Coordinates of C-alpha atoms and ligand atoms in Angstrom, one line a residue:
M53 CA 29.7 -27.1 -13.7
F54 CA 26.2 -26.9 -12.4
N55 CA 26.1 -23.4 -12.2
K56 CA 26.2 -23.1 -16.2
R57 CA 22.5 -24.1 -16.2
T58 CA 19.6 -21.5 -16.8
K59 CA 16.6 -21.4 -14.7
I60 CA 13.7 -22.4 -16.3
K61 CA 12.0 -19.1 -15.3
A62 CA 14.8 -17.0 -16.9
L63 CA 14.6 -19.0 -20.1
L64 CA 10.9 -18.5 -20.4
S65 CA 11.0 -14.8 -19.5
H66 CA 14.1 -13.6 -21.4
G67 CA 15.7 -16.5 -23.1
V68 CA 17.7 -15.7 -26.2
V69 CA 16.5 -18.0 -29.2
D70 CA 19.2 -19.9 -31.1
Q71 CA 21.5 -20.1 -28.0
E72 CA 22.8 -23.4 -26.8
V73 CA 21.4 -23.8 -23.2
V74 CA 21.6 -26.2 -20.3
V75 CA 18.7 -26.8 -18.2
M76 CA 18.0 -29.2 -15.4
G77 CA 14.9 -30.3 -13.4
W78 CA 12.5 -33.0 -12.9
V79 CA 10.2 -34.7 -15.4
R80 CA 6.4 -33.8 -15.1
T81 CA 5.4 -35.6 -18.1
F82 CA 6.8 -37.4 -21.0
R83 CA 4.6 -37.5 -24.0
N84 CA 4.9 -39.6 -27.1
N85 CA 8.6 -40.4 -26.6
Q86 CA 9.4 -36.9 -27.8
F87 CA 8.0 -34.2 -25.3
I88 CA 9.2 -33.7 -21.8
A89 CA 7.7 -31.3 -19.6
L90 CA 10.3 -30.2 -17.0
N91 CA 10.2 -28.0 -14.2
D92 CA 12.9 -27.0 -11.8
G93 CA 10.6 -25.0 -9.4
S94 CA 11.8 -21.4 -10.3
T95 CA 8.2 -20.9 -11.7
S96 CA 4.8 -22.8 -12.0
Q97 CA 5.4 -23.2 -15.8
N98 CA 7.3 -26.2 -17.3
I99 CA 9.7 -25.9 -20.1
Q100 CA 9.3 -28.2 -23.0
V101 CA 12.2 -30.2 -24.1
V102 CA 11.7 -31.9 -27.4
V103 CA 13.7 -35.1 -28.2
P104 CA 14.4 -35.2 -31.8
L105 CA 12.9 -38.6 -32.8
G106 CA 15.7 -41.5 -33.2
S107 CA 18.2 -39.5 -31.6
V108 CA 18.2 -41.1 -28.3
D109 CA 18.5 -44.8 -27.6
E110 CA 15.4 -46.8 -26.3
A111 CA 17.1 -47.5 -22.8
L112 CA 17.4 -44.1 -22.1
L113 CA 13.9 -43.1 -23.4
K114 CA 12.3 -45.7 -20.7
R115 CA 14.4 -43.8 -17.8
I116 CA 12.7 -40.6 -18.9
T117 CA 9.6 -41.0 -16.3
T118 CA 7.6 -38.6 -14.2
G119 CA 9.8 -37.6 -11.2
A120 CA 13.1 -38.2 -12.9
S121 CA 15.8 -35.6 -12.6
L122 CA 17.5 -34.5 -15.8
R123 CA 20.3 -32.6 -17.4
I124 CA 19.8 -31.5 -20.7
E125 CA 21.9 -29.5 -23.4
G126 CA 20.2 -28.1 -26.3
K127 CA 19.2 -25.1 -28.3
L128 CA 16.6 -22.8 -27.2
V129 CA 14.0 -22.6 -30.2
A130 CA 10.9 -20.6 -30.9
S131 CA 8.0 -23.2 -30.2
L132 CA 5.6 -24.3 -32.8
G133 CA 3.3 -25.8 -30.3
K134 CA 0.4 -24.3 -28.2
G135 CA 1.2 -23.0 -24.8
Q136 CA 4.7 -21.8 -24.7
S137 CA 6.8 -19.4 -26.7
V138 CA 10.0 -21.5 -26.7
E139 CA 11.2 -24.6 -26.2
V140 CA 14.3 -26.5 -25.9
L141 CA 15.9 -28.7 -28.7
A142 CA 17.6 -31.5 -26.8
N143 CA 21.1 -32.9 -28.3
L144 CA 22.1 -34.3 -25.1
I145 CA 20.0 -35.9 -22.0
E146 CA 21.6 -36.9 -19.0
I147 CA 19.4 -38.9 -16.2
L148 CA 20.9 -37.6 -12.8
G149 CA 18.4 -39.6 -10.9
D150 CA 16.0 -42.3 -12.0
S151 CA 12.4 -42.4 -10.7
D152 CA 10.5 -45.5 -10.6
A153 CA 7.2 -44.8 -12.3
E154 CA 5.4 -47.8 -10.5
K155 CA 6.4 -46.6 -7.2
F156 CA 6.4 -42.7 -7.6
P157 CA 3.6 -41.7 -5.6
L158 CA 2.9 -38.4 -7.7
Q159 CA 1.3 -39.5 -10.9
P160 CA 0.4 -36.9 -13.5
K161 CA -3.0 -36.5 -12.3
K162 CA -5.2 -34.5 -10.0
H163 CA -4.5 -35.6 -6.6
S164 CA -6.5 -34.6 -3.6
L165 CA -5.1 -32.0 -0.9
E166 CA -5.7 -34.7 1.7
F167 CA -3.6 -37.4 -0.1
L168 CA -0.8 -34.9 -0.8
R169 CA -0.7 -33.9 3.0
E170 CA 0.3 -37.6 3.5
I171 CA 3.1 -37.1 1.0
A172 CA 4.0 -33.6 2.1
H173 CA 7.8 -34.2 1.3
L174 CA 6.8 -34.7 -2.2
R175 CA 4.1 -32.0 -2.6
F176 CA 6.3 -29.3 -3.3
R177 CA 6.7 -30.9 -7.0
T178 CA 2.9 -30.0 -7.5
Q179 CA 1.6 -27.0 -9.5
T180 CA -0.4 -26.2 -6.4
F181 CA 2.0 -26.3 -3.8
G182 CA 4.7 -25.0 -6.1
A183 CA 2.7 -22.1 -6.2
V184 CA 1.6 -21.6 -2.5
F185 CA 5.1 -22.1 -1.3
R186 CA 6.8 -19.4 -3.8
I187 CA 4.0 -17.1 -2.5
R188 CA 4.9 -17.9 0.9
H189 CA 8.5 -17.0 0.3
A190 CA 7.1 -13.8 -1.5
L191 CA 5.3 -12.7 1.6
A192 CA 7.8 -13.2 3.9
F193 CA 10.4 -11.2 1.9
A194 CA 7.6 -8.4 1.7
V195 CA 7.3 -8.7 5.4
H196 CA 10.8 -7.6 5.8
Q197 CA 10.8 -5.0 3.2
F198 CA 7.7 -3.4 4.4
F199 CA 9.2 -2.7 8.0
N200 CA 12.7 -2.2 6.8
E201 CA 11.5 0.8 4.5
R202 CA 9.9 2.3 7.5
G203 CA 12.9 2.3 9.7
F204 CA 11.5 -0.5 12.3
V205 CA 14.1 -3.2 13.7
Y206 CA 13.8 -6.7 13.4
L207 CA 14.2 -7.9 17.0
H208 CA 14.8 -11.7 17.6
T209 CA 13.0 -12.9 20.6
P210 CA 13.4 -15.9 22.5
I211 CA 11.9 -19.1 21.6
I212 CA 12.3 -20.7 25.1
T213 CA 10.8 -18.4 27.7
A214 CA 10.2 -18.7 31.3
S215 CA 7.3 -16.4 31.5
D216 CA 3.7 -17.7 30.9
A217 CA 2.1 -14.5 31.7
E218 CA 0.7 -13.9 28.1
G219 CA -1.9 -16.5 28.2
A220 CA -2.3 -16.3 24.7
G221 CA -2.8 -20.2 24.7
E222 CA -1.5 -23.7 26.2
M223 CA 2.3 -24.0 26.2
F224 CA 4.6 -26.7 25.4
R225 CA 7.1 -27.2 28.1
V226 CA 10.9 -27.5 27.7
T227 CA 12.6 -29.5 30.1
T228 CA 15.8 -31.9 30.2
L229 CA 14.5 -33.5 33.6
P230 CA 13.9 -37.4 33.1
M231 CA 10.2 -38.4 32.2
D232 CA 10.5 -41.9 33.7
G233 CA 9.5 -40.7 37.3
S234 CA 12.7 -40.1 38.7
A235 CA 12.6 -36.3 38.4
P236 CA 13.7 -34.4 41.6
R237 CA 10.7 -33.7 43.9
N238 CA 9.9 -30.8 46.2
E239 CA 8.6 -31.8 49.6
D240 CA 5.2 -31.5 48.3
G241 CA 5.6 -33.9 45.6
S242 CA 5.5 -31.3 42.8
I243 CA 8.6 -31.6 40.2
D244 CA 11.6 -29.5 41.6
Y245 CA 12.4 -27.4 38.6
K246 CA 15.4 -25.6 40.4
E247 CA 17.0 -28.8 39.4
D248 CA 16.1 -28.5 35.6
F249 CA 18.2 -27.1 32.6
F250 CA 17.3 -23.1 33.0
G251 CA 16.9 -23.8 37.2
K252 CA 13.3 -23.1 36.6
S253 CA 10.4 -23.8 34.5
T254 CA 10.5 -23.0 31.0
N255 CA 8.0 -23.1 28.0
L256 CA 8.2 -22.6 24.1
T257 CA 6.8 -19.0 23.4
V258 CA 3.6 -18.4 22.6
S259 CA 4.3 -14.8 21.5
G260 CA 7.2 -12.4 21.3
Q261 CA 5.1 -9.2 22.4
L262 CA 6.3 -8.8 26.2
E263 CA 9.9 -8.9 25.0
G264 CA 9.1 -6.8 21.8
E265 CA 7.6 -4.2 24.1
L266 CA 11.0 -3.8 25.8
G267 CA 13.0 -3.1 22.3
A268 CA 10.1 -0.5 21.3
M269 CA 11.1 1.4 24.4
A270 CA 14.6 1.9 22.9
F271 CA 14.3 1.6 19.3
S272 CA 11.1 3.4 18.9
E273 CA 9.8 0.6 16.4
I274 CA 10.4 -3.0 16.0
Y275 CA 9.0 -6.3 14.7
T276 CA 9.6 -9.7 15.4
F277 CA 8.8 -12.5 12.6
G278 CA 9.5 -15.9 14.1
P279 CA 8.0 -19.2 15.3
T280 CA 5.4 -19.4 18.0
F281 CA 4.0 -22.4 19.4
R282 CA 0.6 -23.3 21.0
A283 CA -0.5 -26.4 22.5
E284 CA -3.9 -25.8 21.5
N285 CA -5.9 -29.1 21.0
S286 CA -8.2 -27.6 18.5
N287 CA -8.4 -29.3 15.1
T288 CA -9.5 -26.3 13.0
T289 CA -8.4 -25.3 9.3
R290 CA -7.1 -22.1 11.2
H291 CA -5.0 -23.4 13.8
L292 CA -1.5 -24.8 14.2
A293 CA 0.9 -26.2 17.3
E294 CA 3.8 -24.4 15.5
F295 CA 3.2 -21.2 13.4
W296 CA 4.9 -17.9 12.3
M297 CA 3.9 -14.7 13.8
I298 CA 4.8 -11.3 12.9
E299 CA 4.8 -8.6 15.8
P300 CA 5.4 -5.2 15.4
E301 CA 5.6 -2.9 18.5
M302 CA 5.4 1.0 18.2
A303 CA 6.5 3.3 20.8
F304 CA 4.5 6.9 20.7
C305 CA 1.5 5.0 19.0
D306 CA -2.1 4.8 19.8
L307 CA -4.9 2.4 18.7
E308 CA -5.5 4.5 15.6
D309 CA -1.9 4.5 14.4
N310 CA -1.9 0.9 15.2
M311 CA -5.0 0.2 13.0
N312 CA -3.6 2.3 10.0
L313 CA -0.2 0.3 10.2
A314 CA -1.8 -3.0 10.2
E315 CA -4.3 -2.1 7.3
A316 CA -1.3 -0.8 5.4
F317 CA 0.5 -3.9 6.0
V318 CA -1.9 -6.4 4.9
K319 CA -2.3 -4.1 1.8
H320 CA 1.5 -4.3 1.3
L321 CA 1.5 -8.3 1.3
I322 CA -1.5 -8.5 -0.9
G323 CA 0.1 -5.8 -3.3
Y324 CA 3.6 -7.5 -3.4
A325 CA 2.1 -11.0 -4.2
M326 CA 0.0 -9.7 -6.9
E327 CA 2.9 -7.8 -8.5
H328 CA 5.4 -10.4 -8.3
C329 CA 3.6 -13.9 -8.0
A330 CA 1.0 -13.2 -10.8
D331 CA 1.5 -16.7 -12.5
D332 CA 1.4 -18.5 -9.3
L333 CA -1.8 -16.5 -8.5
A334 CA -3.4 -17.3 -11.7
W335 CA -2.8 -20.9 -11.3
L336 CA -4.4 -20.8 -7.7
D337 CA -7.4 -18.7 -9.1
T338 CA -8.2 -21.4 -11.5
R339 CA -8.0 -24.2 -8.7
L340 CA -10.0 -22.5 -6.4
A341 CA -12.8 -21.8 -9.1
E342 CA -13.1 -25.6 -9.7
E343 CA -13.0 -26.2 -6.1
E344 CA -16.0 -23.7 -5.7
K345 CA -17.7 -25.3 -8.3
Q346 CA -18.2 -28.5 -6.4
K347 CA -19.9 -26.5 -3.5
P348 CA -23.7 -25.9 -3.4
Q349 CA -24.4 -22.4 -4.9
Q350 CA -25.1 -20.8 -1.3
E351 CA -21.8 -21.6 -0.1
R352 CA -19.7 -20.4 -3.0
Q353 CA -17.7 -17.4 -2.5
E354 CA -18.8 -14.4 -4.3
M355 CA -15.3 -13.4 -6.1
G356 CA -12.6 -15.3 -7.3
L357 CA -9.1 -15.1 -5.8
V358 CA -7.5 -12.4 -7.6
E359 CA -10.6 -10.3 -7.9
K360 CA -10.8 -10.9 -3.7
L361 CA -7.3 -9.5 -3.5
K362 CA -7.9 -6.7 -5.8
F363 CA -11.0 -5.7 -3.9
V364 CA -9.3 -5.7 -0.5
L365 CA -6.3 -3.6 -1.9
D366 CA -8.9 -1.0 -3.2
N367 CA -11.1 -0.6 -0.5
D368 CA -11.0 0.7 3.1
F369 CA -11.3 -1.8 5.9
E370 CA -14.8 -1.3 7.9
R371 CA -13.9 0.0 11.6
I372 CA -16.4 -0.9 14.2
T373 CA -16.3 -1.0 18.0
Y374 CA -17.2 -4.2 19.8
T375 CA -20.3 -2.7 21.0
D376 CA -21.5 -1.7 17.5
A377 CA -20.6 -5.3 16.3
I378 CA -22.9 -6.9 19.2
N379 CA -25.8 -4.6 18.0
I380 CA -25.3 -5.5 14.3
L381 CA -25.3 -9.2 15.1
L382 CA -28.4 -8.6 17.7
Q383 CA -30.4 -6.8 14.5
S384 CA -29.2 -9.5 12.2
P385 CA -31.8 -11.9 10.2
A386 CA -29.2 -14.7 11.5
Y387 CA -29.9 -14.0 15.0
K388 CA -33.7 -13.4 14.7
K389 CA -34.0 -16.8 12.8
K390 CA -31.8 -18.5 15.9
K391 CA -29.1 -19.3 13.0
F392 CA -26.4 -18.8 15.5
Q393 CA -25.0 -21.7 17.7
Y394 CA -23.6 -19.5 20.5
E395 CA -25.4 -16.8 22.4
V396 CA -24.8 -13.1 21.4
A397 CA -24.9 -10.6 24.1
W398 CA -22.4 -7.7 25.4
G399 CA -19.4 -9.4 27.3
I400 CA -19.4 -12.5 25.0
D401 CA -16.0 -13.4 23.2
L402 CA -17.1 -13.2 19.4
Q403 CA -17.4 -16.7 18.1
S404 CA -16.0 -17.6 14.8
E405 CA -19.5 -17.8 13.2
H406 CA -20.3 -14.2 14.4
E407 CA -17.1 -13.0 13.1
R408 CA -18.1 -14.7 9.7
Y409 CA -21.4 -13.1 9.7
L410 CA -19.9 -9.5 10.0
V411 CA -17.4 -10.0 7.4
E412 CA -18.8 -12.2 4.7
K413 CA -22.7 -11.4 5.1
H414 CA -22.8 -8.0 6.7
F415 CA -19.7 -5.9 5.6
K416 CA -18.5 -8.2 2.8
K417 CA -14.9 -7.0 3.4
P418 CA -12.4 -7.1 6.2
V419 CA -13.4 -5.5 9.5
I420 CA -11.6 -4.0 12.4
V421 CA -13.5 -4.6 15.4
T422 CA -12.0 -2.5 18.5
N423 CA -12.8 -1.7 22.2
Y424 CA -13.6 -5.2 23.4
P425 CA -14.7 -5.6 26.7
A426 CA -11.7 -5.6 29.5
K427 CA -12.6 -9.2 30.9
I428 CA -12.0 -11.1 27.7
K429 CA -8.8 -9.6 26.6
A430 CA -5.0 -9.8 27.9
F431 CA -3.8 -8.0 30.8
Y432 CA -1.8 -5.5 29.1
M433 CA -4.1 -3.9 26.9
R434 CA -4.9 -0.3 27.7
M435 CA -8.2 0.5 29.8
D436 CA -10.6 2.8 27.8
D437 CA -11.2 6.1 29.9
G438 CA -14.8 6.9 30.6
C439 CA -16.5 3.8 30.7
E440 CA -19.9 2.9 32.1
P441 CA -19.4 0.8 35.2
G442 CA -19.5 -2.8 34.5
K443 CA -19.0 -2.0 30.7
E444 CA -15.1 -1.5 30.9
T445 CA -13.5 -2.2 27.5
V446 CA -9.9 -2.0 26.3
A447 CA -8.1 -0.3 23.4
A448 CA -7.9 -3.7 21.4
M449 CA -8.6 -4.3 17.8
D450 CA -8.8 -7.4 15.7
I451 CA -8.8 -7.6 11.9
L452 CA -11.3 -10.1 10.5
A453 CA -10.8 -11.4 7.1
P454 CA -13.3 -13.0 5.0
G455 CA -12.9 -17.0 4.7
I456 CA -10.4 -16.8 7.7
G457 CA -11.7 -14.8 10.5
E458 CA -9.1 -13.2 13.0
I459 CA -6.0 -12.3 11.0
V460 CA -4.6 -9.8 13.2
G461 CA -4.8 -9.4 17.0
G462 CA -3.7 -6.1 18.4
S463 CA -3.8 -3.2 21.1
Q464 CA -2.4 -0.2 22.7
R465 CA -0.9 -1.4 25.7
E466 CA -1.3 0.0 29.5
E467 CA 1.6 2.2 30.1
R468 CA 0.3 3.6 33.3
L469 CA 2.1 1.7 36.1
E470 CA -0.6 1.7 38.7
R471 CA -3.3 0.7 35.9
L472 CA -1.1 -2.2 34.8
E473 CA -0.4 -3.6 38.1
A474 CA -4.1 -3.5 39.2
R475 CA -4.9 -5.6 36.1
M476 CA -2.1 -8.0 36.7
E477 CA -3.6 -8.6 40.1
E478 CA -7.0 -8.9 38.6
F479 CA -5.7 -11.6 36.5
G480 CA -3.5 -13.4 39.1
I481 CA -0.4 -12.7 37.5
P482 CA 2.8 -12.5 40.0
V483 CA 3.9 -8.8 39.8
E484 CA 7.4 -9.9 41.1
E485 CA 8.2 -12.3 38.4
M486 CA 7.2 -9.7 35.7
S487 CA 9.3 -6.9 37.5
W488 CA 11.5 -6.8 34.1
Y489 CA 8.4 -6.1 32.3
L490 CA 7.4 -3.3 34.5
D491 CA 10.5 -1.6 34.3
T492 CA 9.3 -0.3 31.1
R493 CA 6.4 1.6 32.9
R494 CA 8.7 2.7 35.8
F495 CA 11.5 4.4 33.4
G496 CA 10.4 6.5 30.9
T497 CA 6.7 5.0 30.0
V498 CA 5.2 5.9 26.6
P499 CA 2.1 5.4 24.8
H500 CA 2.7 2.4 22.6
A501 CA 0.9 -0.2 20.7
G502 CA 1.2 -3.4 18.6
F503 CA -0.4 -6.4 16.7
G504 CA 0.5 -9.9 15.9
L505 CA -0.4 -11.4 12.3
G506 CA -0.5 -15.0 12.0
F507 CA 1.7 -15.7 8.9
E508 CA 0.0 -18.5 7.9
R509 CA -3.3 -17.1 7.9
M510 CA -2.1 -14.4 5.7
V511 CA -0.9 -17.2 3.2
Q512 CA -4.1 -18.6 3.3
F513 CA -5.7 -15.6 2.6
V514 CA -3.5 -14.7 -0.3
T515 CA -3.4 -18.2 -1.8
G516 CA -6.9 -19.1 -1.0
M517 CA -5.9 -22.5 0.5
G518 CA -9.0 -23.5 2.7
N519 CA -6.8 -25.3 5.5
I520 CA -3.6 -24.0 7.2
R521 CA -2.0 -27.1 7.0
D522 CA -1.4 -26.6 3.4
V523 CA 0.2 -23.4 3.5
I524 CA 3.3 -24.4 5.7
P525 CA 5.8 -27.1 4.5
F526 CA 5.2 -29.6 7.3
A527 CA 2.5 -28.9 9.8
R528 CA 2.3 -29.7 13.5
T529 CA -1.1 -30.2 14.6
P530 CA -2.4 -32.5 17.4
K531 CA -1.4 -36.1 16.8
N532 CA 0.5 -35.0 14.0
C533 CA 4.4 -34.5 13.5
E534 CA 5.4 -36.4 10.5
F535 CA 8.4 -35.3 8.5
Ligands
ATP705 P1 -7.9 -17.3 17.6 O1 -9.2 -16.6 18.4 O2 -8.0 -17.4 16.1 O3 -7.2 -18.7 18.4 P2 -6.0 -15.7 18.9 O4 -6.9 -14.7 19.5 O5 -5.5 -16.6 19.9 O6 -6.8 -16.4 17.6 P3 -3.4 -13.8 19.2 O7 -3.2 -14.7 20.5 O8 -4.1 -12.5 19.1 O9 -4.8 -15.0 18.4 O10 -2.5 -14.4 18.0 C1 -2.2 -13.2 16.9 C2 -2.3 -13.8 15.8 O11 -2.0 -15.3 15.5 C3 -4.0 -14.0 15.5 O12 -4.5 -13.2 14.8 C4 -3.8 -15.6 14.2 O13 -3.7 -14.7 12.9 C5 -2.8 -15.7 14.7 N1 -2.7 -17.3 15.4 C6 -3.1 -17.3 16.7 N2 -3.3 -18.8 17.0 C7 -2.7 -19.4 15.9 C8 -2.7 -20.8 15.7 N3 -2.7 -21.6 16.5 N4 -2.3 -21.2 14.5 C9 -2.1 -20.3 13.4 N5 -2.2 -18.9 13.5 C10 -2.6 -18.4 14.9
MN706 MN1 -6.3 -18.6 20.0

């Protein structure tokens, strides 16, 4: 009867004193042959289990080591010690699983995040990663809550796709053809994908947007929340080869509606975490403050984690056009002192250093940049009306967040068939293959818009973790696919 146990979170928050309880968990530390700090993952806090002196034989005491799993029967009592209001006075201790203290890699001391990445299969058992992944869970729940409350339909878009038109990034190929050179070939020597599993060349999806648009043309408002894959060979603290993305798509929606929804969404997620994960956030706040202390003064963040989240919640995001952003950069002391590595001119794709300047130095809050040059954005974004020749822009919007850079990328979509076809031609996208997509514009087209929010970047923002590898359970990055 395992389900007779009480989770530690429940015991600490509303356990009734002087009651018999059963707790189970893993030993974090064992002090003075008397005090066990036990954790079951339900909260960052451990419960203290007191072993009455002389009540347990030597052999059993020796097996209470860091990492071992225990079942404890005892009485919940008010604690005399500091740091906890209740503790368990044990009368029966059962070892469920031993953990050799010499070999268990997680010693009760501070380990570096890099080391913990190498033992990612065990890092859930640390305070920091316990906090990060409980928050990740809470945020995922809050995503569904936000859209469900607003009547959006959760649409599962395919993971395997045949379209590579989105151009969001390099793709991973999906095939069952042999790799040893014996794959069937066309006359010109190229591989004959007609013989492949799907009878055509297929890939893992980089975005569910195009399929999402099909859903929005029937349900009005949909969202996707699923894994996406990009074979981008960029080893940054912001990019994964496998990451989770949330993509709402709304009919009867323009760029401004889109921005309003995105801002409300980001704030909802932050607010939910602050309300439901206060303990874990407090722990991460302290962790981050200690990490910041190691940095030189001018590189330190001005606000603590919780202070930053509250600030973002309480303030409007700054909204500027791409053209304004370029002008701000051109006027900036950083530009005049030649501090930027990349050039600044109308038409460039904003580099990370430019985004960081706007967000962290100039506005000091999240910024939504809109109306980017058409040349640097995707084919499906709506052309702005009345542009100067040579300075055509599209109804795009990116949300840039302090410490993270781009967290949301979105746009109003081109709903006019002729314009869209012209753009596809410009980008060299075969119009026949995309006929299913163009049908949305042929039969009852409407103004519509949507965006993609990178879930891990959002988790990074809320937890203050500097490296994206530390906010997904098992990171997939170039040359790394462990566990
Ligand atoms: P970036 O310029 O940072 O590479 P992007 O322009 O390629 O981003 P989009 O194609 O607009 O990004 O994707 C939507 C969102 O998905 C981004 O705003 C970001 O939050 C997230 N994202 C994009 N690429 C990755 C990745 N490789 N790993 C994790 N999140 C990503
Ligand atoms: Mn990218």
